mmCIF file of C-alpha atoms in Angstrom:
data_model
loop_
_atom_site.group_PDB
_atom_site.id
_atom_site.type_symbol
_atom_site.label_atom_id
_atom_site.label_comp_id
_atom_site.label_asym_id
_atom_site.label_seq_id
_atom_site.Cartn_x
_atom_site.Cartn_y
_atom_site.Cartn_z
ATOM 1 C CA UNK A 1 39.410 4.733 -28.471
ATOM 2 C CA UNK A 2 38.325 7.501 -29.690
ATOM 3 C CA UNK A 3 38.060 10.806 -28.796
ATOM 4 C CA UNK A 4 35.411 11.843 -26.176
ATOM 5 C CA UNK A 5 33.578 14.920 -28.502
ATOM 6 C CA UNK A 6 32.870 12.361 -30.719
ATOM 7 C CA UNK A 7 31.052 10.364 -28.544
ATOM 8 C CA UNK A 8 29.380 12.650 -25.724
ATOM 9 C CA UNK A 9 27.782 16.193 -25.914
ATOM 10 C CA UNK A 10 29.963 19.239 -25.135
ATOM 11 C CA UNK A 11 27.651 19.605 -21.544
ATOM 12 C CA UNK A 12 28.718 16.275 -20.626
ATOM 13 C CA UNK A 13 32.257 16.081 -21.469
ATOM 14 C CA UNK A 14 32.581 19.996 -19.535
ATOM 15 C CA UNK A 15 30.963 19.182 -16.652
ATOM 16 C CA UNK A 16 32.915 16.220 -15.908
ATOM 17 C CA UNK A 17 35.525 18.118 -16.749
ATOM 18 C CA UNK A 18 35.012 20.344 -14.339
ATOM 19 C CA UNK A 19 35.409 17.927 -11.744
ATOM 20 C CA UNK A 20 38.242 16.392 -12.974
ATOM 21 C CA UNK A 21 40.596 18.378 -11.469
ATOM 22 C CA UNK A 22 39.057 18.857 -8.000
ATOM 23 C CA UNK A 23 39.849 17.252 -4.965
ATOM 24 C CA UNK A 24 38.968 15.075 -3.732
ATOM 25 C CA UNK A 25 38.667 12.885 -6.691
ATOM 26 C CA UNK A 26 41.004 10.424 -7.005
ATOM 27 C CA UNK A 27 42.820 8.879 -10.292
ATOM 28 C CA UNK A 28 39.610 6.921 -10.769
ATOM 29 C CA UNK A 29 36.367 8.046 -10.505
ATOM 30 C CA UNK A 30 32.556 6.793 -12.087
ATOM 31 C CA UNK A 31 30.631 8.974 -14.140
ATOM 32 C CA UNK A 32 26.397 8.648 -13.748
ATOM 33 C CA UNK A 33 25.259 9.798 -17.688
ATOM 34 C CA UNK A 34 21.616 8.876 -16.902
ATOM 35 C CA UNK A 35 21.537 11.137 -13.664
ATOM 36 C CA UNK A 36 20.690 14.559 -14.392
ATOM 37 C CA UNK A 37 22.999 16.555 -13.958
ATOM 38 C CA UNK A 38 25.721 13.903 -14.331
ATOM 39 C CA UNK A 39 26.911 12.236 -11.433
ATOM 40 C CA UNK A 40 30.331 11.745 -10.038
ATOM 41 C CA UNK A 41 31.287 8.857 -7.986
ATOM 42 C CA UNK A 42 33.907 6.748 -6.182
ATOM 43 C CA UNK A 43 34.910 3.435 -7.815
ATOM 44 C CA UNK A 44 33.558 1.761 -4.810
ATOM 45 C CA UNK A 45 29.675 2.974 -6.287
ATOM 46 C CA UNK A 46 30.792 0.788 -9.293
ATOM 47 C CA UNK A 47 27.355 -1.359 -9.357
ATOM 48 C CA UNK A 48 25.570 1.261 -9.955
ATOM 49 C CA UNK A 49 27.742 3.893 -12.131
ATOM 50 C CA UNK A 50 28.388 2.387 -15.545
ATOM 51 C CA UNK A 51 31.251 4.389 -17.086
ATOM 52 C CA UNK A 52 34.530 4.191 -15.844
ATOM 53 C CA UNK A 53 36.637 7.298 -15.812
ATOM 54 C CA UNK A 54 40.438 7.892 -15.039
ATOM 55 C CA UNK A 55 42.863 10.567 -15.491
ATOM 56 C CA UNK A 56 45.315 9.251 -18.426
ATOM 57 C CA UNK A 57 48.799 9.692 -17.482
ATOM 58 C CA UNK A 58 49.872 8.536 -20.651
ATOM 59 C CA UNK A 59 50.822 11.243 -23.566
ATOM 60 C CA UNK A 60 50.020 8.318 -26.135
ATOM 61 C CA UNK A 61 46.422 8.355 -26.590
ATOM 62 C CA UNK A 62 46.212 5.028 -27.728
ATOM 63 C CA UNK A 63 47.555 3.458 -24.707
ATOM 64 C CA UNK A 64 45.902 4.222 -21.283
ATOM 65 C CA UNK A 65 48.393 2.258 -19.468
ATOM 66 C CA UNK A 66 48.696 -0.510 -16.468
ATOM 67 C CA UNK A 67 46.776 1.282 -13.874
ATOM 68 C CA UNK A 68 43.517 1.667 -15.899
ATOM 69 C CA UNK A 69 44.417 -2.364 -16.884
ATOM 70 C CA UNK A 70 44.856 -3.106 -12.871
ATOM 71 C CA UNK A 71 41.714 -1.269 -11.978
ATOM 72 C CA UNK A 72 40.105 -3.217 -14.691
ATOM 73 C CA UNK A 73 41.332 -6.290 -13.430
ATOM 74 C CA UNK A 74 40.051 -5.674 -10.249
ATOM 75 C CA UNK A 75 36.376 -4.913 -11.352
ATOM 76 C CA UNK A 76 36.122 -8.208 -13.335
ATOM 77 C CA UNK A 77 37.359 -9.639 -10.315
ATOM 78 C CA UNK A 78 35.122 -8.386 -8.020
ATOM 79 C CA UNK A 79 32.478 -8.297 -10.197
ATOM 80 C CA UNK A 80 31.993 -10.758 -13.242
ATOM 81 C CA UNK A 81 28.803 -10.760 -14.348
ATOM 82 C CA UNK A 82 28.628 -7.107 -14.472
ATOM 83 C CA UNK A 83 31.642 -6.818 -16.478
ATOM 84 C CA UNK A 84 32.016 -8.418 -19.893
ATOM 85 C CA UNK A 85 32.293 -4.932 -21.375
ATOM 86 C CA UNK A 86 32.616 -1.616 -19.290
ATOM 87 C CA UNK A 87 32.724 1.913 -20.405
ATOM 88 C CA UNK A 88 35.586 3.926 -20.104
ATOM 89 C CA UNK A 89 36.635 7.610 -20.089
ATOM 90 C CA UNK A 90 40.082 8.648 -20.465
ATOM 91 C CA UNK A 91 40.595 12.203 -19.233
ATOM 92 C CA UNK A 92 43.747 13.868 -20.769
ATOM 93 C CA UNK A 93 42.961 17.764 -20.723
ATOM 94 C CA UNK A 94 44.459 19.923 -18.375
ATOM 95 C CA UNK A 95 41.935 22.606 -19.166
ATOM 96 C CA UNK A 96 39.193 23.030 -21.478
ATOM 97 C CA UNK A 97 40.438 22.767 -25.084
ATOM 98 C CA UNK A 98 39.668 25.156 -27.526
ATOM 99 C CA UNK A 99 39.408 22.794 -30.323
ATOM 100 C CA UNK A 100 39.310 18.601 -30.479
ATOM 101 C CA UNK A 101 39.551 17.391 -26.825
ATOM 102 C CA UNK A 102 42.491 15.097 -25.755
ATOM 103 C CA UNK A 103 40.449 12.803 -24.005
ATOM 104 C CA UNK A 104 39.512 9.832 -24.954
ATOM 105 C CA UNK A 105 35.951 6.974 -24.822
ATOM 106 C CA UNK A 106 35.554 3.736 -25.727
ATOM 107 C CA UNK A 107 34.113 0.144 -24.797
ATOM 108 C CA UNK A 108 36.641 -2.403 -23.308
ATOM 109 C CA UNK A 109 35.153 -6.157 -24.014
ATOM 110 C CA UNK A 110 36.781 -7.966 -21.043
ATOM 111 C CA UNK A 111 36.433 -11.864 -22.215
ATOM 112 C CA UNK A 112 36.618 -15.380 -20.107
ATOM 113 C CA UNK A 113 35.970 -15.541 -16.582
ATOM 114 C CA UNK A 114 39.694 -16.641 -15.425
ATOM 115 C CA UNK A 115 42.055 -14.868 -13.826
ATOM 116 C CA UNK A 116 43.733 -11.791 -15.728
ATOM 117 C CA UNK A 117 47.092 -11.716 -16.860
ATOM 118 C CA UNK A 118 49.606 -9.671 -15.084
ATOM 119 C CA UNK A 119 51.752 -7.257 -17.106
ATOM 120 C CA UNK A 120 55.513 -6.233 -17.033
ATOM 121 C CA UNK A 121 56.743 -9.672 -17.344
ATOM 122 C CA UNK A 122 59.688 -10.384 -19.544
ATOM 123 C CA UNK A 123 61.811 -13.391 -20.518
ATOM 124 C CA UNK A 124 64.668 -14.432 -18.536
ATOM 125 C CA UNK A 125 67.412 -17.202 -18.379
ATOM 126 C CA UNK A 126 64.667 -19.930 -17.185
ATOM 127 C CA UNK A 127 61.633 -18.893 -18.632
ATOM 128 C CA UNK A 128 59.501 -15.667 -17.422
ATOM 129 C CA UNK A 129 60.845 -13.053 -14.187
ATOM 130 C CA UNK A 130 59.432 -10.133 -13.461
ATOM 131 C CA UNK A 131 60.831 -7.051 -14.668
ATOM 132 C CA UNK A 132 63.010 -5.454 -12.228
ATOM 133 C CA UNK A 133 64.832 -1.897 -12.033
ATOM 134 C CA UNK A 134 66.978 -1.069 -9.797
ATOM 135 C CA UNK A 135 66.289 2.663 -9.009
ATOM 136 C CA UNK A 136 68.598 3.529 -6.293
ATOM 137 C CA UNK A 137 71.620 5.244 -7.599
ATOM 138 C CA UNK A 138 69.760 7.730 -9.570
ATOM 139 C CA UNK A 139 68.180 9.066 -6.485
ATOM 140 C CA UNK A 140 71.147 9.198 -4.876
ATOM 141 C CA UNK A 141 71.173 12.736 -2.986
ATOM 142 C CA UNK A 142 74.884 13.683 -4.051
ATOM 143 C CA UNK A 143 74.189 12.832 -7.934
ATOM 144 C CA UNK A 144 70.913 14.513 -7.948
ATOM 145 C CA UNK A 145 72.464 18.205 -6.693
ATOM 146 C CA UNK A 146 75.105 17.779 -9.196
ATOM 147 C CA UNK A 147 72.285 17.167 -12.253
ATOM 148 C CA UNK A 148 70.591 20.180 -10.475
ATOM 149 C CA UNK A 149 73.538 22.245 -10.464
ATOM 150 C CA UNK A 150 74.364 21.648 -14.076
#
């Protein structure tokens, strides 16, 4: 990927931007670069809206992370044909930057019409298990006023 001043004009890139951060748009949204101005949209408008656009929770740049995979997953699912490559918009900036923007565009080439692989899986004694973490005593109330304490 690479980063989104590169590939858009400043207009675009602020004023998606600028609805980036309002309510009530969700991780995901669709961004309409042929409507004038640019259009904003649900995932749900996804036949018609051609660049996909998600706030990237991820500091490495490089790596968008499993929820932009899942919802990826779920468009070729949903809608194959329409799919084999699909343009995407990582949004990283909490404001406008003064200098090279955060954010990130490129073109993910989804291939084969099969059923995607699932992520997180790691080897066990017999084979493949899904990866499992077992949360519960670090949110245990007691421990987590002491840590606060401290």
């Amino acid at each position: 990927m690479s980063p989104v001043d590169k590939q858009a004009k400043r207009a675009q890139t602020t004023h998606t931007h600028s609805f980036v951060l309002k309510p009530p748009w969700s991780s995901f949204f669709l961004v309409h670069e042929d409507a004038r101005p640019i259009s904003i949209a649900t995932v749900t408008s996804y036949k018609t809206i051609f660049t996909l656009s998600h706030r990237h929770p991820s500091p490495n740049p490089r790596n968008p992370g499993w929820p932009l995979h899942n919802l990826l997953a779920y468009l070729r699912t949903l809608y194959p044909t329409q799919t084999p490559s699909t343009r995407v918009f990582c949004w990283s900036d909490p404001g406008l930057p003064t200098c090279e923007w955060k954010s990130r565009f490129g073109v993910v080439q989804m291939t084969g019409g099969g059923r995607p692989s699932t992520l997180n899986w790691e080897k066990v004694l017999h084979g493949l298990g899904s990866r499992v973490a077992d949360l519960a005593p670090m949110m245990h109330p007691t421990r987590l006023a002491t840590q606060a304490a401290a």
